[in-house]
CSV table of C-alpha atoms in Angstrom, one decimal:
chain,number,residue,atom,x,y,z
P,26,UNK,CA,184.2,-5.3,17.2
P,27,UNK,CA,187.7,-4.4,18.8
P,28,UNK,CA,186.9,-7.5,21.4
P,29,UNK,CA,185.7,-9.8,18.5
P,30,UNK,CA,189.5,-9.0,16.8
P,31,UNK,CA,191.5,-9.6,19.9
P,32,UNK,CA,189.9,-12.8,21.1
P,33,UNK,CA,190.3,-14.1,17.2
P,34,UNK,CA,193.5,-12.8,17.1
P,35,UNK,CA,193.4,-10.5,14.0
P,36,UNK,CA,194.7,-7.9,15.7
P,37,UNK,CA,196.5,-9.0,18.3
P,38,UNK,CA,198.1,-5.9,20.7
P,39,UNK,CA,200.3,-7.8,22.4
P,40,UNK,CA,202.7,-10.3,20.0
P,41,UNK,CA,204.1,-11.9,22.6
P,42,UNK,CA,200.8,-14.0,23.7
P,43,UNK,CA,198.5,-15.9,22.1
P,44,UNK,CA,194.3,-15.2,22.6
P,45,UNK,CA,192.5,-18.4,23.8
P,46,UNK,CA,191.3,-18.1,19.9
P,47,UNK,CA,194.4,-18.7,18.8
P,48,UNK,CA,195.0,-21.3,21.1
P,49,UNK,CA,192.3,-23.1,19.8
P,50,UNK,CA,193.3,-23.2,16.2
P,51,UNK,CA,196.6,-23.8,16.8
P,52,UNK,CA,195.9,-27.2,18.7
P,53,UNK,CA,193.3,-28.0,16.2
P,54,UNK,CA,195.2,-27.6,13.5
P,55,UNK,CA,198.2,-29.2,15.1
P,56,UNK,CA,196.7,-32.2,16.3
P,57,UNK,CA,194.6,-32.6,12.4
P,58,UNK,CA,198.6,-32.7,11.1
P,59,UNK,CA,200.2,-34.9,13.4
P,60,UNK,CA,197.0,-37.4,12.7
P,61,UNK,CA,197.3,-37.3,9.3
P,62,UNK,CA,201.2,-37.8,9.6
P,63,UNK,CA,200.5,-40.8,12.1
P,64,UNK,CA,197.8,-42.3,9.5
P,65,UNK,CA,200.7,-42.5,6.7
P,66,UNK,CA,202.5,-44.2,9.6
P,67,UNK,CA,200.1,-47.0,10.0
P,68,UNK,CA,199.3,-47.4,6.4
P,69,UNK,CA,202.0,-48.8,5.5
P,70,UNK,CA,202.5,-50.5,9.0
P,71,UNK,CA,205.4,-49.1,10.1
P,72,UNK,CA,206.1,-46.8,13.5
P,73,UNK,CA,207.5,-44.2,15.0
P,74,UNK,CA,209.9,-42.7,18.2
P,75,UNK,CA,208.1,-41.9,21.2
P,76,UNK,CA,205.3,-42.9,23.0
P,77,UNK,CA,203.0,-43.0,19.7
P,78,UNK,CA,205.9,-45.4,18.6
P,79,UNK,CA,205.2,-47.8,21.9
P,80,UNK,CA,201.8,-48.3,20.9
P,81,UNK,CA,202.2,-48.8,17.6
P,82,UNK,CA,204.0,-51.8,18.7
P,83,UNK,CA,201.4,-52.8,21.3
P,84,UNK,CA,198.9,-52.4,18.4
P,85,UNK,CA,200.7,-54.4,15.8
P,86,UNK,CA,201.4,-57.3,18.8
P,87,UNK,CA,197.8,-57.1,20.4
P,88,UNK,CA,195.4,-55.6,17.5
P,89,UNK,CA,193.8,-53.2,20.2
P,90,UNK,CA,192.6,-50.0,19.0
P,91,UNK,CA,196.3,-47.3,18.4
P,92,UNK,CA,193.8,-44.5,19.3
P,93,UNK,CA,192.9,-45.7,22.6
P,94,UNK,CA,196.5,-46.7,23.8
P,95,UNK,CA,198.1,-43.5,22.2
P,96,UNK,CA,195.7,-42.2,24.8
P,97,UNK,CA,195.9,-44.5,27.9
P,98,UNK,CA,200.3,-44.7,27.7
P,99,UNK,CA,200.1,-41.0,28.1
P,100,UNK,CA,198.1,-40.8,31.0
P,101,UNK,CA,200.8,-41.5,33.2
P,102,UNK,CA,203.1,-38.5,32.2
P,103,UNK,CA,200.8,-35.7,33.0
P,104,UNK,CA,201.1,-36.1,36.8
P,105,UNK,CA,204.9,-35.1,35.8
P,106,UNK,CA,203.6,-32.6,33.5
P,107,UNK,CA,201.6,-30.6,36.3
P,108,UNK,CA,204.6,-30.8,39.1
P,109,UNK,CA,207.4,-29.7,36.1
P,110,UNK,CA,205.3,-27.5,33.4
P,111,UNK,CA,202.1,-26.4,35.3
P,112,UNK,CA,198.2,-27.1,34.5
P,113,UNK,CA,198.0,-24.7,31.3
P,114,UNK,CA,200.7,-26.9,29.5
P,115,UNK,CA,198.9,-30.1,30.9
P,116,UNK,CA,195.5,-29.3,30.3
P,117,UNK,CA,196.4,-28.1,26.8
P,118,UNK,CA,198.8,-31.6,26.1
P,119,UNK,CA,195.8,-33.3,27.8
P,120,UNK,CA,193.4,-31.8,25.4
P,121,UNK,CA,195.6,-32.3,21.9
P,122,UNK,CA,196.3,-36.3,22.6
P,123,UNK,CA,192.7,-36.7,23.1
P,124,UNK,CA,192.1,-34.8,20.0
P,125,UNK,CA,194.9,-36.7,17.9
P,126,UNK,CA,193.4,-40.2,19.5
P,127,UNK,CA,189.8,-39.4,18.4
P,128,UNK,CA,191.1,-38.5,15.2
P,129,UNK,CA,193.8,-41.5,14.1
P,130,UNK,CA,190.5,-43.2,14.7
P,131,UNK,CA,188.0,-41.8,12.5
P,132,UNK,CA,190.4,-40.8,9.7
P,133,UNK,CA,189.9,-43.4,8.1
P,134,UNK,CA,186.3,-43.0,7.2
P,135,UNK,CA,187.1,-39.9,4.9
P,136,UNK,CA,190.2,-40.7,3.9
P,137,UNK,CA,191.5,-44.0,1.6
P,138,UNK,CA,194.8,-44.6,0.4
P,139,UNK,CA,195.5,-47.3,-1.6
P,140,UNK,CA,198.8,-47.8,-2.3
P,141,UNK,CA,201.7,-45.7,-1.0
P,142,UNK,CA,205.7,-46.7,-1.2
P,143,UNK,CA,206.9,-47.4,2.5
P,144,UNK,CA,209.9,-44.9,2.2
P,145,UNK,CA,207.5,-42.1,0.9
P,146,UNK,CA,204.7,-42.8,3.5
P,147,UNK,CA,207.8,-43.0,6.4
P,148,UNK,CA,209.0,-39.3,5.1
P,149,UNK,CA,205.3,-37.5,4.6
P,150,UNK,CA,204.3,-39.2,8.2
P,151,UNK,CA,207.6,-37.7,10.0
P,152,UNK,CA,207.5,-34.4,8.1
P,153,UNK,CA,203.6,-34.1,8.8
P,154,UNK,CA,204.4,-35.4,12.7
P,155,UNK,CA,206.7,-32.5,12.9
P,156,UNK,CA,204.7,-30.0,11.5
P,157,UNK,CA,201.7,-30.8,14.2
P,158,UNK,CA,204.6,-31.1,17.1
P,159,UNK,CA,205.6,-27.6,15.9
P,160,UNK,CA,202.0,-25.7,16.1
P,161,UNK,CA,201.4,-27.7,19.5
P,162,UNK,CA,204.5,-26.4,20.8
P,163,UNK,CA,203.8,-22.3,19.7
P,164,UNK,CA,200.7,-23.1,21.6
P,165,UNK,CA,202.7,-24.1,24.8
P,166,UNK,CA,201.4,-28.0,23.7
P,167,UNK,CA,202.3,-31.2,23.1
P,168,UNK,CA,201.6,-34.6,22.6
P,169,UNK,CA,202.9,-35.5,26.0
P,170,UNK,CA,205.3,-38.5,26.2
P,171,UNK,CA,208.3,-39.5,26.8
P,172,UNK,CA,210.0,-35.9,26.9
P,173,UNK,CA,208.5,-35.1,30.1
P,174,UNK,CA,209.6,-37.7,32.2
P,175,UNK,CA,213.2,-37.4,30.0
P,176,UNK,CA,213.1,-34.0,31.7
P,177,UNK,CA,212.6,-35.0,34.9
P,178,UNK,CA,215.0,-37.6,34.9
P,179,UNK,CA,217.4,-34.9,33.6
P,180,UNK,CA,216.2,-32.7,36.7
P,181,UNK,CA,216.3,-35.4,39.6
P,182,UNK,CA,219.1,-37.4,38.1
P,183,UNK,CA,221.3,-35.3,36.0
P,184,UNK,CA,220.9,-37.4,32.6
P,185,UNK,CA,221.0,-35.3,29.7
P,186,UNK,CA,217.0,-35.5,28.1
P,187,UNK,CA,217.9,-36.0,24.8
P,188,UNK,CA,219.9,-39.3,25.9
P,189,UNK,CA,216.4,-40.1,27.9
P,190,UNK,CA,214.8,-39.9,24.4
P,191,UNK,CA,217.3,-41.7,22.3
P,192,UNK,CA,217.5,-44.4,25.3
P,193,UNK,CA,213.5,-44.9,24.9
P,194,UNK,CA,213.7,-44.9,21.2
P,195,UNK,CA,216.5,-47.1,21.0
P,196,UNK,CA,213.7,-49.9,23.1
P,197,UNK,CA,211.0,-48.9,20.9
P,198,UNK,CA,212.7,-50.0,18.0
P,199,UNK,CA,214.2,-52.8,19.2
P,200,UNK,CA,210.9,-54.2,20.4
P,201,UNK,CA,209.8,-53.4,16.9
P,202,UNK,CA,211.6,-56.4,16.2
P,203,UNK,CA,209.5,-58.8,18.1
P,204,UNK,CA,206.1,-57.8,15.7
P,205,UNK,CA,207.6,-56.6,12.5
P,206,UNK,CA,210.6,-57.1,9.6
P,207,UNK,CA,214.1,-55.6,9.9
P,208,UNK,CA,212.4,-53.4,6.8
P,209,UNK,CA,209.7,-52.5,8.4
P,210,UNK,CA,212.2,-51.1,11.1
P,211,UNK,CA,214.6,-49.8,9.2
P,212,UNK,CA,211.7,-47.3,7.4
P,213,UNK,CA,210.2,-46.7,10.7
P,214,UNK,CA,213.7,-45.6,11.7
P,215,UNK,CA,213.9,-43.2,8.8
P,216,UNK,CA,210.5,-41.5,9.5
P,217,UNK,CA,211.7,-41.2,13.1
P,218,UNK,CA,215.1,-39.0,12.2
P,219,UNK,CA,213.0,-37.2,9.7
P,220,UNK,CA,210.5,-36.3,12.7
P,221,UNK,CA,213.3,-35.6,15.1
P,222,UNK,CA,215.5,-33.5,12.5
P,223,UNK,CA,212.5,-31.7,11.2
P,224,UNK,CA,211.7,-30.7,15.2
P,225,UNK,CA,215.7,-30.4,15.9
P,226,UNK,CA,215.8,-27.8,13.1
P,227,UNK,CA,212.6,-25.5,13.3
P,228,UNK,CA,211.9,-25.3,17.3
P,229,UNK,CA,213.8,-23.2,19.2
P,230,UNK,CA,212.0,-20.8,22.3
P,231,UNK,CA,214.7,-18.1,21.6
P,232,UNK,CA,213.1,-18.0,18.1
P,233,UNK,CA,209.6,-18.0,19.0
P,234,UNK,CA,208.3,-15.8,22.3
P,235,UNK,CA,204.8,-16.8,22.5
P,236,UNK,CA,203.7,-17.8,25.7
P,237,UNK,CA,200.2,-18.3,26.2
């Protein structure tokens, strides 16, 4: 009974470390957020920062499946991930894109929404992004990306990260342009500072000491 509590976490001895329990249902719970928060997103056919911002615009300009290249333009960043972070961090980031691919996918099939303002839906998708981000990074998680190879490039090169970001962003929206309205952009822009502030404001590893 004392090993069935500690593996679930119920009674955890040691607060600073997660059980592989835990692990679990944080990254499941994570990943079922920042799906739902990515389904608002394309509902209303707008995008977001990041690499999930990339291919929504590869989606809306090609059609191909956003599941599948929210998948594939990570794949690239986890050979940086395993030389910066280590395999626990990559496996787990590995683990929670497949999960939030597989699930942008079948959402749809048990959940409908018919009509939703584009403001609103640009709010509730960077508020419920941020919420996932946040249990994915208690978990020592992510959704990989773009903030790896920021810092690297921060590392090898001496650019700040968050300039890396904001650089990447900055092309992600412009090339927004190229497959959807200024006010399609101009939401998408206002769920991405919601994201970013939301993220900005509640994650901070001097707050938090979890580490596995």
């Amino acid at each position: 009974m004392a090993l069935m509590n500690n593996m679930l976490g119920i009674w955890n001895n040691n607060p600073a470390r997660h059980s592989r329990a835990e692990d679990v249902q944080g990254i499941l719970c994570g990943t079922i957020i920042a799906a739902l928060g990515l389904y608002f997103i394309s509902t209303v056919g707008l995008l977001t920062s990041g690499i999930a911002g990339l291919a929504f615009v590869v989606h809306y300009w090609t059609g191909w499946n956003f599941g599948l290249l929210f998948f594939l333009l990570n794949m690239p960043f986890y050979i940086l991930s395993i030389k910066r972070v280590g395999w626990d961090f990559t496996l787990k980031t590995f683990l929670s894109v497949a999960l939030t691919s597989l699930l942008v996918n079948v959402q749809g099939r048990f959940l409908t929404i018919s009509s939703i303002n584009p403001i609103w839906g640009a709010i509730l998708g960077g508020v419920l992004l941020g919420f996932g981000l946040l249990a994915l990074y208690r978990h020592r998680a992510s959704l990989g990306g773009i903030g790896i190879l920021a810092v690297f490039i921060q590392d090898r090169f001496g650019i700040q990260a968050g300039l890396v970001q904001l650089a990447f962003d900055v092309v992600v929206m412009a090339l927004a342009f190229t497959v959807v309205g200024p006010s399609v952009v101009g939401y998408s822009i206002i769920g991405a500072v919601v994201l970013n502030l939301f993220v900005l404001i509640n994650h901070r590893s001097d707050r938090y000491i979890a580490l596995r």
